[in-house]
Coordinates of C-alpha atoms in Angstrom, one line a residue:
Chain A
S260 CA 5.6 -89.4 -104.6
S261 CA 6.5 -92.7 -102.7
E262 CA 7.1 -96.3 -104.5
L263 CA 5.7 -97.7 -101.3
T264 CA 2.3 -97.2 -100.4
Q265 CA 0.7 -97.2 -97.0
D266 CA -3.0 -96.0 -95.8
P267 CA -2.4 -92.7 -94.0
A268 CA -4.2 -93.7 -91.0
V269 CA -5.6 -96.7 -89.3
S270 CA -7.4 -97.2 -85.9
V271 CA -7.8 -100.2 -83.5
A272 CA -9.6 -100.6 -80.0
L273 CA -7.3 -101.4 -77.2
G274 CA -6.5 -104.9 -77.1
Q275 CA -7.7 -105.8 -80.8
T276 CA -5.5 -106.7 -83.6
V277 CA -4.5 -104.3 -86.4
R278 CA -2.5 -105.1 -89.5
I279 CA -0.9 -102.1 -91.4
T280 CA 0.0 -102.8 -94.8
C281 CA 2.9 -101.6 -97.5
Q282 CA 2.6 -102.0 -101.3
G283 CA 5.0 -101.6 -103.8
D284 CA 6.8 -103.7 -106.7
S285 CA 10.2 -104.1 -105.0
L286 CA 8.6 -105.9 -102.4
R287 CA 8.1 -108.9 -104.6
S288 CA 11.8 -109.2 -104.4
Y289 CA 13.1 -107.4 -101.4
Y290 CA 12.1 -107.4 -97.6
A291 CA 10.3 -104.4 -95.9
S292 CA 11.5 -103.3 -92.7
W293 CA 9.2 -101.6 -90.3
Y294 CA 10.0 -98.5 -88.3
Q295 CA 8.0 -97.2 -85.4
Q296 CA 7.9 -93.3 -84.7
K297 CA 6.3 -91.4 -81.6
P298 CA 5.8 -87.8 -81.6
G299 CA 9.5 -86.1 -81.0
Q300 CA 11.3 -89.0 -81.1
A301 CA 13.3 -90.8 -83.5
P302 CA 12.3 -93.7 -85.5
V303 CA 12.8 -97.2 -84.1
L304 CA 13.3 -100.6 -85.8
V305 CA 10.3 -103.2 -85.0
I306 CA 10.1 -105.7 -87.8
Y307 CA 12.9 -106.7 -90.3
G308 CA 13.3 -109.8 -92.7
K309 CA 11.0 -112.3 -92.9
N310 CA 9.7 -111.9 -89.5
N311 CA 12.4 -110.7 -87.1
R312 CA 12.0 -108.5 -84.0
P313 CA 15.0 -106.6 -82.6
S314 CA 15.7 -107.2 -78.8
G315 CA 13.4 -105.2 -76.9
I316 CA 10.4 -105.2 -79.2
P317 CA 7.4 -107.1 -77.8
D318 CA 6.2 -110.1 -79.4
R319 CA 3.0 -108.6 -80.3
F320 CA 4.4 -107.3 -83.2
S321 CA 4.8 -109.2 -86.0
G322 CA 5.5 -109.2 -90.1
S323 CA 4.5 -110.8 -93.2
S324 CA 4.8 -110.6 -96.8
S325 CA 2.7 -111.7 -100.0
G326 CA 3.3 -110.7 -103.5
N327 CA 3.8 -107.0 -103.6
T328 CA 2.5 -106.4 -100.2
A329 CA 4.2 -106.4 -96.8
S330 CA 2.3 -106.0 -93.2
L331 CA 3.0 -105.4 -89.8
T332 CA 0.6 -106.8 -87.3
I333 CA 0.0 -105.8 -84.0
T334 CA -2.1 -108.7 -82.0
G335 CA -3.6 -107.1 -78.7
A336 CA -2.7 -103.3 -79.4
Q337 CA -1.8 -101.4 -76.4
A338 CA -1.9 -97.4 -75.9
E339 CA 1.8 -97.2 -76.2
D340 CA 1.6 -98.5 -79.8
E341 CA -0.1 -95.4 -80.9
A342 CA 2.5 -93.9 -83.2
D343 CA 3.4 -93.4 -87.0
Y344 CA 4.6 -96.6 -88.8
Y345 CA 6.9 -96.6 -92.0
C346 CA 8.0 -99.3 -94.1
N347 CA 11.3 -99.2 -96.1
S348 CA 12.7 -101.1 -98.8
R349 CA 15.0 -100.9 -101.9
D350 CA 13.5 -99.1 -104.7
S351 CA 12.1 -101.1 -107.7
S352 CA 14.5 -100.1 -110.1
G353 CA 17.4 -102.1 -108.1
N354 CA 19.7 -99.4 -108.2
H355 CA 20.6 -99.5 -104.2
L356 CA 18.3 -96.6 -103.3
R357 CA 16.3 -97.0 -100.3
V358 CA 12.6 -95.8 -100.1
F359 CA 10.0 -95.2 -97.2
G360 CA 6.3 -95.5 -97.5
G361 CA 4.3 -92.3 -96.6
G362 CA 3.8 -93.9 -93.0
T363 CA 0.5 -94.8 -91.4
K364 CA -0.7 -93.2 -88.2
L365 CA -2.0 -95.5 -85.9
T366 CA -4.8 -94.2 -83.3
V367 CA -5.4 -96.9 -80.1
L368 CA -8.9 -96.0 -79.1
Chain B
E300 CA 25.6 -99.4 -76.4
V301 CA 25.3 -97.8 -79.8
Q302 CA 24.7 -94.1 -79.9
L303 CA 24.6 -91.9 -82.8
V304 CA 24.7 -87.9 -82.3
E305 CA 23.9 -85.6 -85.0
S306 CA 25.1 -82.0 -84.8
G307 CA 25.5 -78.9 -87.4
G308 CA 22.0 -78.0 -88.0
G309 CA 20.6 -74.7 -87.8
L310 CA 18.9 -71.7 -89.9
V311 CA 20.4 -71.1 -93.2
K312 CA 19.4 -69.1 -96.2
P313 CA 18.2 -70.3 -99.5
G314 CA 21.3 -71.1 -101.7
G315 CA 23.5 -71.6 -98.7
S316 CA 25.5 -74.5 -97.5
L317 CA 25.6 -76.4 -94.4
R318 CA 27.6 -79.5 -92.8
L319 CA 26.1 -81.9 -90.8
S320 CA 28.0 -84.4 -88.4
C321 CA 27.5 -87.3 -87.0
A322 CA 29.4 -89.1 -83.9
A323 CA 29.1 -92.5 -83.8
S324 CA 30.1 -94.9 -80.7
G325 CA 29.5 -98.1 -79.3
F326 CA 30.3 -100.1 -82.5
T327 CA 33.1 -100.8 -85.0
F328 CA 32.1 -97.6 -87.3
S329 CA 34.4 -98.6 -90.0
S330 CA 32.6 -102.0 -90.2
Y331 CA 29.2 -100.7 -91.2
S332 CA 27.6 -98.8 -93.8
M333 CA 25.7 -95.5 -92.8
N334 CA 22.9 -93.5 -93.9
W335 CA 21.0 -90.0 -93.6
V336 CA 17.4 -89.9 -93.7
R337 CA 15.3 -86.5 -93.0
Q338 CA 11.8 -85.8 -92.3
A339 CA 10.3 -82.4 -93.2
P340 CA 8.0 -80.7 -90.5
G341 CA 4.7 -82.8 -90.2
K342 CA 5.9 -85.2 -93.0
G343 CA 6.9 -88.8 -93.6
L344 CA 10.4 -90.3 -93.5
E345 CA 12.8 -89.8 -96.9
W346 CA 16.0 -91.7 -97.3
V347 CA 18.8 -89.2 -98.5
S348 CA 21.9 -90.9 -99.0
S349 CA 24.1 -93.7 -98.1
I350 CA 28.0 -94.6 -97.9
S351 CA 29.5 -98.0 -97.7
S352 CA 31.9 -98.7 -94.8
S353 CA 35.2 -97.9 -96.8
S354 CA 33.3 -95.2 -98.8
S355 CA 33.6 -97.2 -101.9
Y356 CA 29.8 -97.0 -102.7
I357 CA 27.7 -94.0 -102.1
Y358 CA 24.0 -93.4 -103.2
Y359 CA 22.0 -90.4 -103.1
A360 CA 18.2 -89.8 -103.6
D361 CA 17.4 -87.9 -106.6
S362 CA 16.2 -85.0 -104.8
V363 CA 19.6 -84.2 -103.4
K364 CA 21.8 -85.6 -105.9
G365 CA 24.3 -82.8 -107.0
R366 CA 23.9 -80.6 -104.1
F367 CA 24.7 -82.9 -101.0
T368 CA 27.6 -84.9 -100.3
I369 CA 28.0 -87.7 -97.9
S370 CA 31.5 -88.6 -96.3
R371 CA 32.9 -90.2 -93.6
D372 CA 36.1 -90.3 -91.3
N373 CA 36.5 -93.9 -89.9
A374 CA 39.4 -92.5 -87.8
K375 CA 37.2 -90.2 -86.2
N376 CA 33.9 -92.5 -86.0
S377 CA 32.0 -89.7 -87.9
L378 CA 29.6 -89.1 -90.7
Y379 CA 29.3 -86.0 -92.6
L380 CA 26.5 -84.3 -95.0
Q381 CA 27.8 -81.6 -96.8
M382 CA 24.6 -79.8 -98.2
N383 CA 24.9 -77.1 -100.9
S384 CA 22.4 -74.6 -102.6
L385 CA 19.8 -75.4 -100.1
R386 CA 16.2 -74.8 -100.7
A387 CA 13.2 -74.3 -98.6
E388 CA 12.3 -78.0 -99.3
D389 CA 15.4 -79.2 -97.8
T390 CA 13.8 -78.1 -94.3
A391 CA 13.9 -81.1 -92.1
V392 CA 15.0 -83.0 -89.3
Y393 CA 18.1 -85.1 -90.5
Y394 CA 18.8 -88.5 -88.8
C395 CA 21.6 -90.6 -89.2
A396 CA 21.0 -94.2 -89.3
R397 CA 23.5 -97.1 -89.0
D398 CA 23.0 -99.8 -91.9
R399 CA 22.9 -103.3 -91.3
K400 CA 23.1 -106.2 -94.2
L401 CA 21.6 -109.1 -93.3
Y402 CA 21.2 -112.5 -95.2
D403 CA 18.0 -114.7 -95.9
Y404 CA 18.1 -118.1 -97.7
V405 CA 15.1 -116.9 -99.6
W406 CA 16.0 -113.5 -101.1
G407 CA 19.7 -113.1 -100.4
S408 CA 20.9 -110.1 -98.9
Y409 CA 18.8 -107.1 -97.6
R410 CA 19.7 -104.0 -95.6
I411 CA 17.6 -102.5 -92.5
F412 CA 18.4 -99.1 -90.5
D413 CA 19.1 -100.6 -87.0
Y414 CA 20.1 -97.5 -85.1
W415 CA 19.3 -94.0 -85.2
G416 CA 20.1 -90.9 -83.9
Q417 CA 18.0 -88.2 -82.4
G418 CA 18.3 -85.7 -85.5
T419 CA 19.3 -82.4 -85.9
L420 CA 16.7 -79.3 -87.4
V421 CA 18.0 -77.8 -90.6
T422 CA 15.7 -74.7 -91.5
V423 CA 16.1 -73.1 -95.1
S424 CA 14.7 -69.8 -95.1
S425 CA 15.3 -66.1 -95.6

């Protein structure tokens, strides 16, 4: 079982806004980072820290956090955003272990 | 350009052993902590292990502790994962991922996986 909880699946109409959430006790003290994974490919970092995007990640991707919940928002979703999204943080025991959420499959309709 | 290339995967019988390698290039390998992350077929990502830049700090997921050993050779820019007593549930694509430590004025330090290799498949089956 994962210490970070994500909805298994979310859908969004093309061009609309979608929020993907990640819940866990560790998120009260540690930032989540977000990874996009398309079929047959390695994960790619899309959001980290308070709300930072690596070079090359479109600005339609943004992140936020409140209490025990971190969120990844895609504003104006595109067909190429259809993928699995995973959050990651430290585990709640603070013993330097890392944990992933179960992942959210995003479908762009 | 940062590159991480995994190798060493394959088919192994339950109880067997396998050693994975990750060749790094395009950055100063000895300055970064590194990780192994795996993904079982059709499943999500699972962090496996991490090792600090000088090998002073090593951590394992409970699921592999006592069976897997992470190591690195900074002179060869390489990361390794020695996997012993393999089980069917260890079947997965194994990724190496670079660790980046960052700082924030609110929450202090935090870590991310900023670069990933393409992965190597390990299949444990009789």
